[in-house]
mmCIF file of C-alpha atoms and ligand atoms in Angstrom:
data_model
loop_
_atom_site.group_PDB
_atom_site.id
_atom_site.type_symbol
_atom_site.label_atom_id
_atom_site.label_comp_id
_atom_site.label_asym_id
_atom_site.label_seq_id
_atom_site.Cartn_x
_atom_site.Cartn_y
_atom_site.Cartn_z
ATOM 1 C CA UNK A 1 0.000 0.000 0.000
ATOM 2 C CA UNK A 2 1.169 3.466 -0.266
ATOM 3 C CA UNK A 3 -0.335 6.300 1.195
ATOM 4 C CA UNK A 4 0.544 9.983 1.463
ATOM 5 C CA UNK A 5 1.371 12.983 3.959
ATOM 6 C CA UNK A 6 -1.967 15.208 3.907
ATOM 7 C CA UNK A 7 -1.554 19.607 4.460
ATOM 8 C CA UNK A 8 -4.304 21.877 4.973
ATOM 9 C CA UNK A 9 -4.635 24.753 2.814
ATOM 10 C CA UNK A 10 -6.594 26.539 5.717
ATOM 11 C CA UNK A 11 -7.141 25.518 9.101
ATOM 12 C CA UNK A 12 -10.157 27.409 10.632
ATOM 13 C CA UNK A 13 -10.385 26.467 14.445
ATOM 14 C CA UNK A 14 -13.442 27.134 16.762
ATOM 15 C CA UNK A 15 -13.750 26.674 20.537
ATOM 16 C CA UNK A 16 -13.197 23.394 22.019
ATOM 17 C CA UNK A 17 -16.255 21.256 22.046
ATOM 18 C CA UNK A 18 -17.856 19.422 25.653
ATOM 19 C CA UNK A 19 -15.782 16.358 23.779
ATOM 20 C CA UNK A 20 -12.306 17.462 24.020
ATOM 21 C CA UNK A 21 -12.136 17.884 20.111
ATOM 22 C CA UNK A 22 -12.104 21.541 18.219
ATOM 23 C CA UNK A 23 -14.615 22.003 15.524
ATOM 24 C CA UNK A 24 -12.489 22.582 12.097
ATOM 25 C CA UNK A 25 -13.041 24.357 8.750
ATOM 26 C CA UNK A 26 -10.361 22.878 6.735
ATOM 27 C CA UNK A 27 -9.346 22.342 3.185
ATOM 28 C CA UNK A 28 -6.958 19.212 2.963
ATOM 29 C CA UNK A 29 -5.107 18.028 0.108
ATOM 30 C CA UNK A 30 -3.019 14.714 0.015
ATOM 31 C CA UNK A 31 0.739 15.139 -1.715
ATOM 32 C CA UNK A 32 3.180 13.018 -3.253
ATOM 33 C CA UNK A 33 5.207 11.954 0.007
ATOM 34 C CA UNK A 34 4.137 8.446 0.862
ATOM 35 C CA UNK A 35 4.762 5.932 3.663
ATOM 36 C CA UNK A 36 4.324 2.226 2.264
ATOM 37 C CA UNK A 37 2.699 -0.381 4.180
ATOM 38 C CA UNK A 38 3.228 -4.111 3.388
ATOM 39 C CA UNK A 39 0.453 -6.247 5.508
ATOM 40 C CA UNK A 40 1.371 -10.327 5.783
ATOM 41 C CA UNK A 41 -1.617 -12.715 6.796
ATOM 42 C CA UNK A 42 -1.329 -14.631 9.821
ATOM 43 C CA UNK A 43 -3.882 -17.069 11.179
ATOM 44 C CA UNK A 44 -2.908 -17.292 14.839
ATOM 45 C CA UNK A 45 -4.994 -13.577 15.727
ATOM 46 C CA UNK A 46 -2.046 -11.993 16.340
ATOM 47 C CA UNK A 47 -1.138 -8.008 14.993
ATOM 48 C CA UNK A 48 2.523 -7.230 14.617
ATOM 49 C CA UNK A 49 4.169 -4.099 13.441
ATOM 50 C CA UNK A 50 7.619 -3.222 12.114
ATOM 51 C CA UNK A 51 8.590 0.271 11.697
ATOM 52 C CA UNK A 52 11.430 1.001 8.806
ATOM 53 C CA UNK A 53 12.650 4.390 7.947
ATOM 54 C CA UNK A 54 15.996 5.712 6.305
ATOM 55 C CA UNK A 55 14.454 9.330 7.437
ATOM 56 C CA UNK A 56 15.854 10.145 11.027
ATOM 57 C CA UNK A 57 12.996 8.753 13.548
ATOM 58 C CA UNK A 58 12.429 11.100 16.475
ATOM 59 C CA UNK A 59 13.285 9.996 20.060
ATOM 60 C CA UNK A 60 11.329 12.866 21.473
ATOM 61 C CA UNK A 61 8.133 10.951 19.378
ATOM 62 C CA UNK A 62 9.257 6.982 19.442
ATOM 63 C CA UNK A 63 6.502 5.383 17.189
ATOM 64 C CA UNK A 64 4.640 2.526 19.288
ATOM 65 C CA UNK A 65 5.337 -1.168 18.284
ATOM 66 C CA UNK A 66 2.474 -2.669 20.226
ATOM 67 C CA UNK A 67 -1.348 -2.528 20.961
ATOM 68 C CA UNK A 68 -1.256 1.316 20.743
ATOM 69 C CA UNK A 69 0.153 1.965 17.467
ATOM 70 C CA UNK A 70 -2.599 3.154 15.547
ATOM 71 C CA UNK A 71 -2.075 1.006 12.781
ATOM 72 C CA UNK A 72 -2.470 -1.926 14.772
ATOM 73 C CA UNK A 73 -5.385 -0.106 16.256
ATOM 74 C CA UNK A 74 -6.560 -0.182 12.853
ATOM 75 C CA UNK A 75 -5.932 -3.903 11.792
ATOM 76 C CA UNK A 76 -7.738 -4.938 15.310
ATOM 77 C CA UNK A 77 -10.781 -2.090 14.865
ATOM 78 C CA UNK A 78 -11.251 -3.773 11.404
ATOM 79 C CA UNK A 79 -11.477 -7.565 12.393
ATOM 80 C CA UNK A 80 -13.926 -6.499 15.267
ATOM 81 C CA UNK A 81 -16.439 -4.988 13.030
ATOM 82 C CA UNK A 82 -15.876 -8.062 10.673
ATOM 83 C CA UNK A 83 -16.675 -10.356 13.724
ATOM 84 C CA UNK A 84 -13.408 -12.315 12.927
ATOM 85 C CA UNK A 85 -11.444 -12.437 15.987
ATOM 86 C CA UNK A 86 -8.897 -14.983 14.403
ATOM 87 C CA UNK A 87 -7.933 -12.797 11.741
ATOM 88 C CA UNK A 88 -4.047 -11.900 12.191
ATOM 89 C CA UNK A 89 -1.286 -9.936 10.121
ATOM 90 C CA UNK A 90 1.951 -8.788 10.075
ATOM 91 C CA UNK A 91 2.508 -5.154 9.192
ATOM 92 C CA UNK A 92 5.241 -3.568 8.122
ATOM 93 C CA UNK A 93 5.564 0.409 7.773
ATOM 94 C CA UNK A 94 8.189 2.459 5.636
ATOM 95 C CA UNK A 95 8.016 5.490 7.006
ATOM 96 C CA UNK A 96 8.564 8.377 4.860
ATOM 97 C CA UNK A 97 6.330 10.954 6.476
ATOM 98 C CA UNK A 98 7.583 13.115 9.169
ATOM 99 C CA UNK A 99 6.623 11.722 12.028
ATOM 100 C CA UNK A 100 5.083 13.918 14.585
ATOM 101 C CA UNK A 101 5.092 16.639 11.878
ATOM 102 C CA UNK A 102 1.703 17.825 11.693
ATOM 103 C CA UNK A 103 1.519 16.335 7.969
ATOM 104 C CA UNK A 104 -0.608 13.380 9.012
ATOM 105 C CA UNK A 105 1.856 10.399 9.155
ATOM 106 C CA UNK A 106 0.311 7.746 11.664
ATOM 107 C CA UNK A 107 -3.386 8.772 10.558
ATOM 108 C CA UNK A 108 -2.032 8.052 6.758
ATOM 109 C CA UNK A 109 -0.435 4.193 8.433
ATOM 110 C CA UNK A 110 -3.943 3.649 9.957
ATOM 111 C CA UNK A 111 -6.072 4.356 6.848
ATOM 112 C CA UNK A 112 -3.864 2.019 4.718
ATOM 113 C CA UNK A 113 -3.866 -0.529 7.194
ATOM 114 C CA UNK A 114 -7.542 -0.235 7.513
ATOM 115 C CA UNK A 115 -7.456 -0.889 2.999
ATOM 116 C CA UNK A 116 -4.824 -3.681 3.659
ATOM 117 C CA UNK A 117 -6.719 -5.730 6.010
ATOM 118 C CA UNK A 118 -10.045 -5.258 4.003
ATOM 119 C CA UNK A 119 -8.522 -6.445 1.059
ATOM 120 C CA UNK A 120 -6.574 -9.352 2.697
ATOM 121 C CA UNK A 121 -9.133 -10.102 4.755
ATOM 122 C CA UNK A 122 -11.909 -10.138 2.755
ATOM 123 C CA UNK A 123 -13.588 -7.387 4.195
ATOM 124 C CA UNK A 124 -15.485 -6.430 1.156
ATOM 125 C CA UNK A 125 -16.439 -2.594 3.066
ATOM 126 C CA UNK A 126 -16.185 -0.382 0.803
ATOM 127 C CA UNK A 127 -14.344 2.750 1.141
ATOM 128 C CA UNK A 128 -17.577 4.485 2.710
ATOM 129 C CA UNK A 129 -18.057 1.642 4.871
ATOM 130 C CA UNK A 130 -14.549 2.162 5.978
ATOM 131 C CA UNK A 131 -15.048 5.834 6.993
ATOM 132 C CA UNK A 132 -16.714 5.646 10.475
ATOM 133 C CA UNK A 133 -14.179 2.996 11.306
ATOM 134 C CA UNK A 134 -11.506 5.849 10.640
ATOM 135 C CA UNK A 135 -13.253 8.356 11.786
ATOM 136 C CA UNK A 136 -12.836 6.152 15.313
ATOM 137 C CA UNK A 137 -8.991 6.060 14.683
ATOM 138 C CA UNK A 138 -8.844 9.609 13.966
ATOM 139 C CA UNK A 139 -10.003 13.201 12.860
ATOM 140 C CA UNK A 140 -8.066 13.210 9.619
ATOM 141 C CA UNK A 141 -8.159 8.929 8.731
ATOM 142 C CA UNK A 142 -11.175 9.595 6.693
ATOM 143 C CA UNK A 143 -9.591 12.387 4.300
ATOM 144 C CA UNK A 144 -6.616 10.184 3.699
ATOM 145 C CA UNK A 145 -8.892 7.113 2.461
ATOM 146 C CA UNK A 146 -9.813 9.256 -0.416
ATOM 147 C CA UNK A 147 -6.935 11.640 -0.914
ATOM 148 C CA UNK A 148 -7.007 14.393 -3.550
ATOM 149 C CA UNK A 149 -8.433 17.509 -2.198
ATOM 150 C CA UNK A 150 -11.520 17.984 0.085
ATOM 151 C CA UNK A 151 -13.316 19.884 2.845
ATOM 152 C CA UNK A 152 -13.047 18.878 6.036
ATOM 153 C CA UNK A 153 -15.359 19.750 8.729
ATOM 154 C CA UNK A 154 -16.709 18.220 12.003
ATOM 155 C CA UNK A 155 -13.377 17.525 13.810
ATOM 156 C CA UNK A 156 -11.833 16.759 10.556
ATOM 157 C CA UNK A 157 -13.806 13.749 10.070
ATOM 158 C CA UNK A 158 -15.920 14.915 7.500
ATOM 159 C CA UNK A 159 -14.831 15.474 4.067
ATOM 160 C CA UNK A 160 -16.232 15.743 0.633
ATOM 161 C CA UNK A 161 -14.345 16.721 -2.491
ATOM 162 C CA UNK A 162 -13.264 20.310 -3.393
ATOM 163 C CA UNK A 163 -12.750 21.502 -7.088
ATOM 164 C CA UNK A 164 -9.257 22.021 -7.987
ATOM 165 C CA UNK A 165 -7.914 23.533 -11.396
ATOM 166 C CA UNK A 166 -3.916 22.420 -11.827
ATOM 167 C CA UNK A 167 -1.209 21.042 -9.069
ATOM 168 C CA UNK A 168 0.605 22.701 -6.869
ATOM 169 C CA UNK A 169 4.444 23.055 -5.611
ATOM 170 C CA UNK A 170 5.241 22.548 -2.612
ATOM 171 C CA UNK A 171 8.364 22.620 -0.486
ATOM 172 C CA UNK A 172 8.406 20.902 3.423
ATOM 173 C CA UNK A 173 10.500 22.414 5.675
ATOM 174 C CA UNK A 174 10.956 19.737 8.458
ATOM 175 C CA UNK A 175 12.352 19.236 12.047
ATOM 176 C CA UNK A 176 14.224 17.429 14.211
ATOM 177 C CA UNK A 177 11.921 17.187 17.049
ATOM 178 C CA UNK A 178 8.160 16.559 17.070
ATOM 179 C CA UNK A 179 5.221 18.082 18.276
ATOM 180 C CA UNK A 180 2.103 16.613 19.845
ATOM 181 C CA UNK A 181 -1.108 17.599 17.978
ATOM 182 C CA UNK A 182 -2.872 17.594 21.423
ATOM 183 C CA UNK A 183 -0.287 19.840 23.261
ATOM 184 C CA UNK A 184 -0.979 22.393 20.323
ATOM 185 C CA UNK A 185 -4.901 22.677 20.326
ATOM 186 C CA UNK A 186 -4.188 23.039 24.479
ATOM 187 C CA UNK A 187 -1.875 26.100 23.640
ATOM 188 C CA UNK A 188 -4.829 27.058 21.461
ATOM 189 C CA UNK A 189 -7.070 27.340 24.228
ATOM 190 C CA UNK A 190 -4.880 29.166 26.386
ATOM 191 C CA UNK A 191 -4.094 31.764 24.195
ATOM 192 C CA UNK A 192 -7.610 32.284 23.581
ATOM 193 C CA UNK A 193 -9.796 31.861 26.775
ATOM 194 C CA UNK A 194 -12.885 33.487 25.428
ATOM 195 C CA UNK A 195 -14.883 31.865 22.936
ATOM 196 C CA UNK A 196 -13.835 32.177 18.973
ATOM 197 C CA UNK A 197 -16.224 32.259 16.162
ATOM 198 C CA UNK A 198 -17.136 29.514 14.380
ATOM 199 C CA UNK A 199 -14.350 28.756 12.023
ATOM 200 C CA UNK A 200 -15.308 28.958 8.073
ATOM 201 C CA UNK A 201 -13.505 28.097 4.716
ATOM 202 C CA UNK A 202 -12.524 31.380 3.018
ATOM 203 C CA UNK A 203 -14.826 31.646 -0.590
ATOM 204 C CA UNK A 204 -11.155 33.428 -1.732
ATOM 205 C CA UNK A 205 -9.316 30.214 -1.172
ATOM 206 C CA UNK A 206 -12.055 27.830 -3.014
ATOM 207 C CA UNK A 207 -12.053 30.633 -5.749
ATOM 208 C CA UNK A 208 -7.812 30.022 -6.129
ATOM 209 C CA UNK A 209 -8.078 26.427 -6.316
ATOM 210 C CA UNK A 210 -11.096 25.940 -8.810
ATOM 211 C CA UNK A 211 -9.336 28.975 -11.049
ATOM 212 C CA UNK A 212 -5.915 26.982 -10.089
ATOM 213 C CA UNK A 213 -4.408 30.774 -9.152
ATOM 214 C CA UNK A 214 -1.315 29.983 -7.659
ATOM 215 C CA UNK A 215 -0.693 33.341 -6.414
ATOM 216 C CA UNK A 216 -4.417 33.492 -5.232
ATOM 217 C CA UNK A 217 -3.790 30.514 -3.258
ATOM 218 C CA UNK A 218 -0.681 31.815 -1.702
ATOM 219 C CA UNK A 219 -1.937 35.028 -0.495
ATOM 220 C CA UNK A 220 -4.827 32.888 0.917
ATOM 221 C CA UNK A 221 -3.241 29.880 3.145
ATOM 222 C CA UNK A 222 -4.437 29.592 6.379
ATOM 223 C CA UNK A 223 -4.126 28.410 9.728
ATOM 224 C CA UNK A 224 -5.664 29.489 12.907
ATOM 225 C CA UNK A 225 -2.909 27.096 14.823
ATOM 226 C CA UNK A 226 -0.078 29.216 14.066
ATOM 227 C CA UNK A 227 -0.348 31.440 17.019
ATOM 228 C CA UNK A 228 -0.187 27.707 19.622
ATOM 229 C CA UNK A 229 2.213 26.561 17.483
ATOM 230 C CA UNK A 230 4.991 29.107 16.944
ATOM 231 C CA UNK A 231 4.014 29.728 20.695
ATOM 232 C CA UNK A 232 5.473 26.311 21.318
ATOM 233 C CA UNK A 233 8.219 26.398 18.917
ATOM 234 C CA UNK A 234 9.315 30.038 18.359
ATOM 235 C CA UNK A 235 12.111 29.035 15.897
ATOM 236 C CA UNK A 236 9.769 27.879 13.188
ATOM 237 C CA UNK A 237 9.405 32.084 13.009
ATOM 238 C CA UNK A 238 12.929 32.112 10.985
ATOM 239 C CA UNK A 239 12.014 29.111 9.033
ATOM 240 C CA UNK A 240 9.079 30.991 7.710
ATOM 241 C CA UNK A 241 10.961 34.231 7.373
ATOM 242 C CA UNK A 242 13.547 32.390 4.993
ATOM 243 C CA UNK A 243 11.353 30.768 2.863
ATOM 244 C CA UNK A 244 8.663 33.889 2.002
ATOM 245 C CA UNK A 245 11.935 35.911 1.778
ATOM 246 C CA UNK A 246 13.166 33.293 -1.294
ATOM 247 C CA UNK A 247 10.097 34.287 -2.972
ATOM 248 C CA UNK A 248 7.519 31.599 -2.020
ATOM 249 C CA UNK A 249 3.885 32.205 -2.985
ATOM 250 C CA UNK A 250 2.894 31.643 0.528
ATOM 251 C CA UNK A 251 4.372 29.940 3.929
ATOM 252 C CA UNK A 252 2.248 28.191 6.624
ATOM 253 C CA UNK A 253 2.755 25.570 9.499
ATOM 254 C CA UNK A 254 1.585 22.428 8.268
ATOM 255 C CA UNK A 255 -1.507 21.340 10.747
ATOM 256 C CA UNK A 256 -0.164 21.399 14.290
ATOM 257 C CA UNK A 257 3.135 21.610 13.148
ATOM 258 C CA UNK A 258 6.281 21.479 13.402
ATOM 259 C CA UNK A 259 7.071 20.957 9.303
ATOM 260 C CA UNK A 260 6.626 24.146 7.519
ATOM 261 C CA UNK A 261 4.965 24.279 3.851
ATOM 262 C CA UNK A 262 5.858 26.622 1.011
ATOM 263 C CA UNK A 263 4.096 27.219 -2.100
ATOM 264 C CA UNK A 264 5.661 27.439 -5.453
ATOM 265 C CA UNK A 265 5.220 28.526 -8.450
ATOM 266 C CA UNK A 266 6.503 25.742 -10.054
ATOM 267 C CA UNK A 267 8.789 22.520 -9.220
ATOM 268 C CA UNK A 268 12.366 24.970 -10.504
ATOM 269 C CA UNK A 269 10.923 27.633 -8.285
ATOM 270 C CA UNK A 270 10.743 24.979 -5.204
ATOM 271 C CA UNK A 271 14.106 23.783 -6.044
ATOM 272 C CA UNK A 272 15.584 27.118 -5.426
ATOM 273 C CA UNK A 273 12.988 28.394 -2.211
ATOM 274 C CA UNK A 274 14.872 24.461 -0.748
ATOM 275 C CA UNK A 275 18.147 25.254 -1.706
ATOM 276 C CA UNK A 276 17.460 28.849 0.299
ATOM 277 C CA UNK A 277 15.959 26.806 3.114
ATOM 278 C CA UNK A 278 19.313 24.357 2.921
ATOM 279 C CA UNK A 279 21.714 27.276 3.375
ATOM 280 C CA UNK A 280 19.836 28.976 6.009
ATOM 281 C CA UNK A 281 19.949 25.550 7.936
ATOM 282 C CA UNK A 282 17.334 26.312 10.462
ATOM 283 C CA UNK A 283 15.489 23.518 9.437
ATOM 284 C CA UNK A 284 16.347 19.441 9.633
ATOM 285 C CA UNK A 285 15.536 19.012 6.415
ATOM 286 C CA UNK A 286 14.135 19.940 3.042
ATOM 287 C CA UNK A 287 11.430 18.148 0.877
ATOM 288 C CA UNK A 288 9.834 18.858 -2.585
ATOM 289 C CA UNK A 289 6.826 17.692 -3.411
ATOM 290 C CA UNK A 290 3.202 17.971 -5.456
ATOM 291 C CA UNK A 291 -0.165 17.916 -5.144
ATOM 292 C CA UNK A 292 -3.379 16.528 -5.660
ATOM 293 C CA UNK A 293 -2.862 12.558 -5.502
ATOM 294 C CA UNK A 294 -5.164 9.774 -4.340
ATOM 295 C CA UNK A 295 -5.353 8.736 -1.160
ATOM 296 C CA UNK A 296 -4.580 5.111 0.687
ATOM 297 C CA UNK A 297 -4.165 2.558 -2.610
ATOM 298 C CA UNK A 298 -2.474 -0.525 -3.129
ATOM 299 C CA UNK A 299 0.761 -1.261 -5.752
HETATM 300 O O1 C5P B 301 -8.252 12.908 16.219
HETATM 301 P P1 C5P B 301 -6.813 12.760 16.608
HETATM 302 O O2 C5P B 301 -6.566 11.512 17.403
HETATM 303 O O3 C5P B 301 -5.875 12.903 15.463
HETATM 304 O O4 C5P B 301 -6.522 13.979 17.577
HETATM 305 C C1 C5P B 301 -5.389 14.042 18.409
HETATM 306 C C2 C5P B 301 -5.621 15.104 19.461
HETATM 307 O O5 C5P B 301 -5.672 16.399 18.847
HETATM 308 C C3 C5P B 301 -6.957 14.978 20.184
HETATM 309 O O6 C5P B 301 -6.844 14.146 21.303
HETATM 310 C C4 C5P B 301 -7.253 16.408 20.585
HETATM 311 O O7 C5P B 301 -6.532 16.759 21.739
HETATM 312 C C5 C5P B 301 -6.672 17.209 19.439
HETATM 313 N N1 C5P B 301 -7.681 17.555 18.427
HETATM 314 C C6 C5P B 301 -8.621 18.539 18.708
HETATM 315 N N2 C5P B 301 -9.552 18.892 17.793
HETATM 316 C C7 C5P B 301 -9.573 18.302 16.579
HETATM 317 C C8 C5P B 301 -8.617 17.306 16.248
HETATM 318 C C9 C5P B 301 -7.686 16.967 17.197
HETATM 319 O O8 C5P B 301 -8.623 19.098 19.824
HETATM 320 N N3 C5P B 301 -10.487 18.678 15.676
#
């Protein structure tokens, strides 16, 4: 299976809910930086994982290798809904996506996993029938069982297709340590006590993507995290500064953070916003990539 890293083009926040959760207006789109997951059936019920990575793996954010890794979570949510406790795999994970980066990297493990076993298995769910089971796993598992570009609302759950004219540039400015999605929405809250209005998807951003304005877009990118998260990590300031200042269309945190994104114009104009980002060095390291693509699908 391969499955990719997911950013959101804005990320409209609203007051946390009785549940814990934050209500989102989001635009997500899925780009071309995939982890690969390889399940192997077993018949004795059990659920292994193996994580593999030639990307540096964070020991501030280990990745689980039992019960609680979500893909695991995923294999064992699946087999439960199937009513077939004796179903067992082995699953192996090449991680490509930052981990802990705010791009969606154990969410994208958990919706492959959750395509894997169906298909292995039997399953026969389709991909619909698959989205409350990821919505379970978590806010953004849904989105990255169909890919592509969507809306996102709910927690992040929800998600139906958004019209998008051309592909886009981008350039991932990563780190060395992680961040915890949870810590940032707290940081959120304390920085703004009082309730916020209900967050909405800007018609000027919608308008960008269906005219496929690059520059449009740029000026529009979004997200109402930034504040919590450069709160929390007040360095990712210069990594923004650098790459606006080589001439990128636009610069945001990606999700929670900490990986920055940077749109170009096209993929020579990302080469040269990375090889800015490079010299600068206040990043860990420096990715170029695309998007639309699909979501979770196997090879
Ligand atoms: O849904 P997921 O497991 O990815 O969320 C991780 C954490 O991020 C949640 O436990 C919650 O603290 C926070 N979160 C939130 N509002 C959302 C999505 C996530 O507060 N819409």
């Amino acid at each position: 299976m391969r499955v990719p890293a997911k950013v959101n083009l804005c990320l409209g926040v609203g007051s946390v809910r009785p549940d814990g959760y934050h209500p989102l207006a989001t635009v997500y789109q899925a780009v071309d930086l995939h982890d690969e997951v390889t399940l192997r059936p077993r018949h004795d019920g059990q659920v292994t994982v193996a994580v593999h990575s030639e990307i540096n793996l964070l020991e501030d954010h280990a990745i689980p290798t039992g019960a609680d890794n979500i893909a695991v979570r995923a294999a064992m949510l699946l087999r439960e809904t199937l009513g077939r406790p004796e179903l067992g795999g082995d699953i192996s994970i090449r991680k490509v996506i930052p981990v802990a980066g705010g791009m969606a990297g154990g969410s994208a493990d958990a919706a492959a996993t959750l395509v894997a076993c169906n298909e292995l298995w039997g399953g026969h769910l389709t991909r619909d029938e698959l989205e409350p089971l990821a919505a379970e796993l978590g806010s953004d598992v849904p989105f990255l069982l169909h890919g592509g570009t969507a809306l996102g609302g709910g927690r992040g759950e929800t998600v139906s297709p958004v019209l998008v004219g051309g592909r886009h540039h981008w350039v991932f400015a990563t780190s060395s340590t992680g961040m915890s999605t949870a810590a940032v929405y707290a940081e959120f809250d304390s920085l703004n006590p009082r309730r916020v209005p209900e967050p909405h998807v800007p018609d000027a951003l919608l308008a960008a993507l269906r005219d496929g304005n690059s520059r449009e877009l740029g000026r529009t990118l979004s997200n109402d995290l930034t504040e919590a998260s450069l709160s929390l990590r007040p360095d990712l300031a210069d990594t923004l500064d650098v790459g606006v200042h080589a001439g990128a269309l636009g610069g945001l945190i990606s999700g929670s953070g900490p990986t920055v994104m940077f749109l170009a114009e096209s993929g020579q104009h990302g080469f040269d916003i990375a090889r800015a980002l490079v010299s600068a060095g206040t990043c860990a390291d420096v990715i170029q990539s695309s998007g639309p693509v699909p979501g979770a699908h196997i090879v």
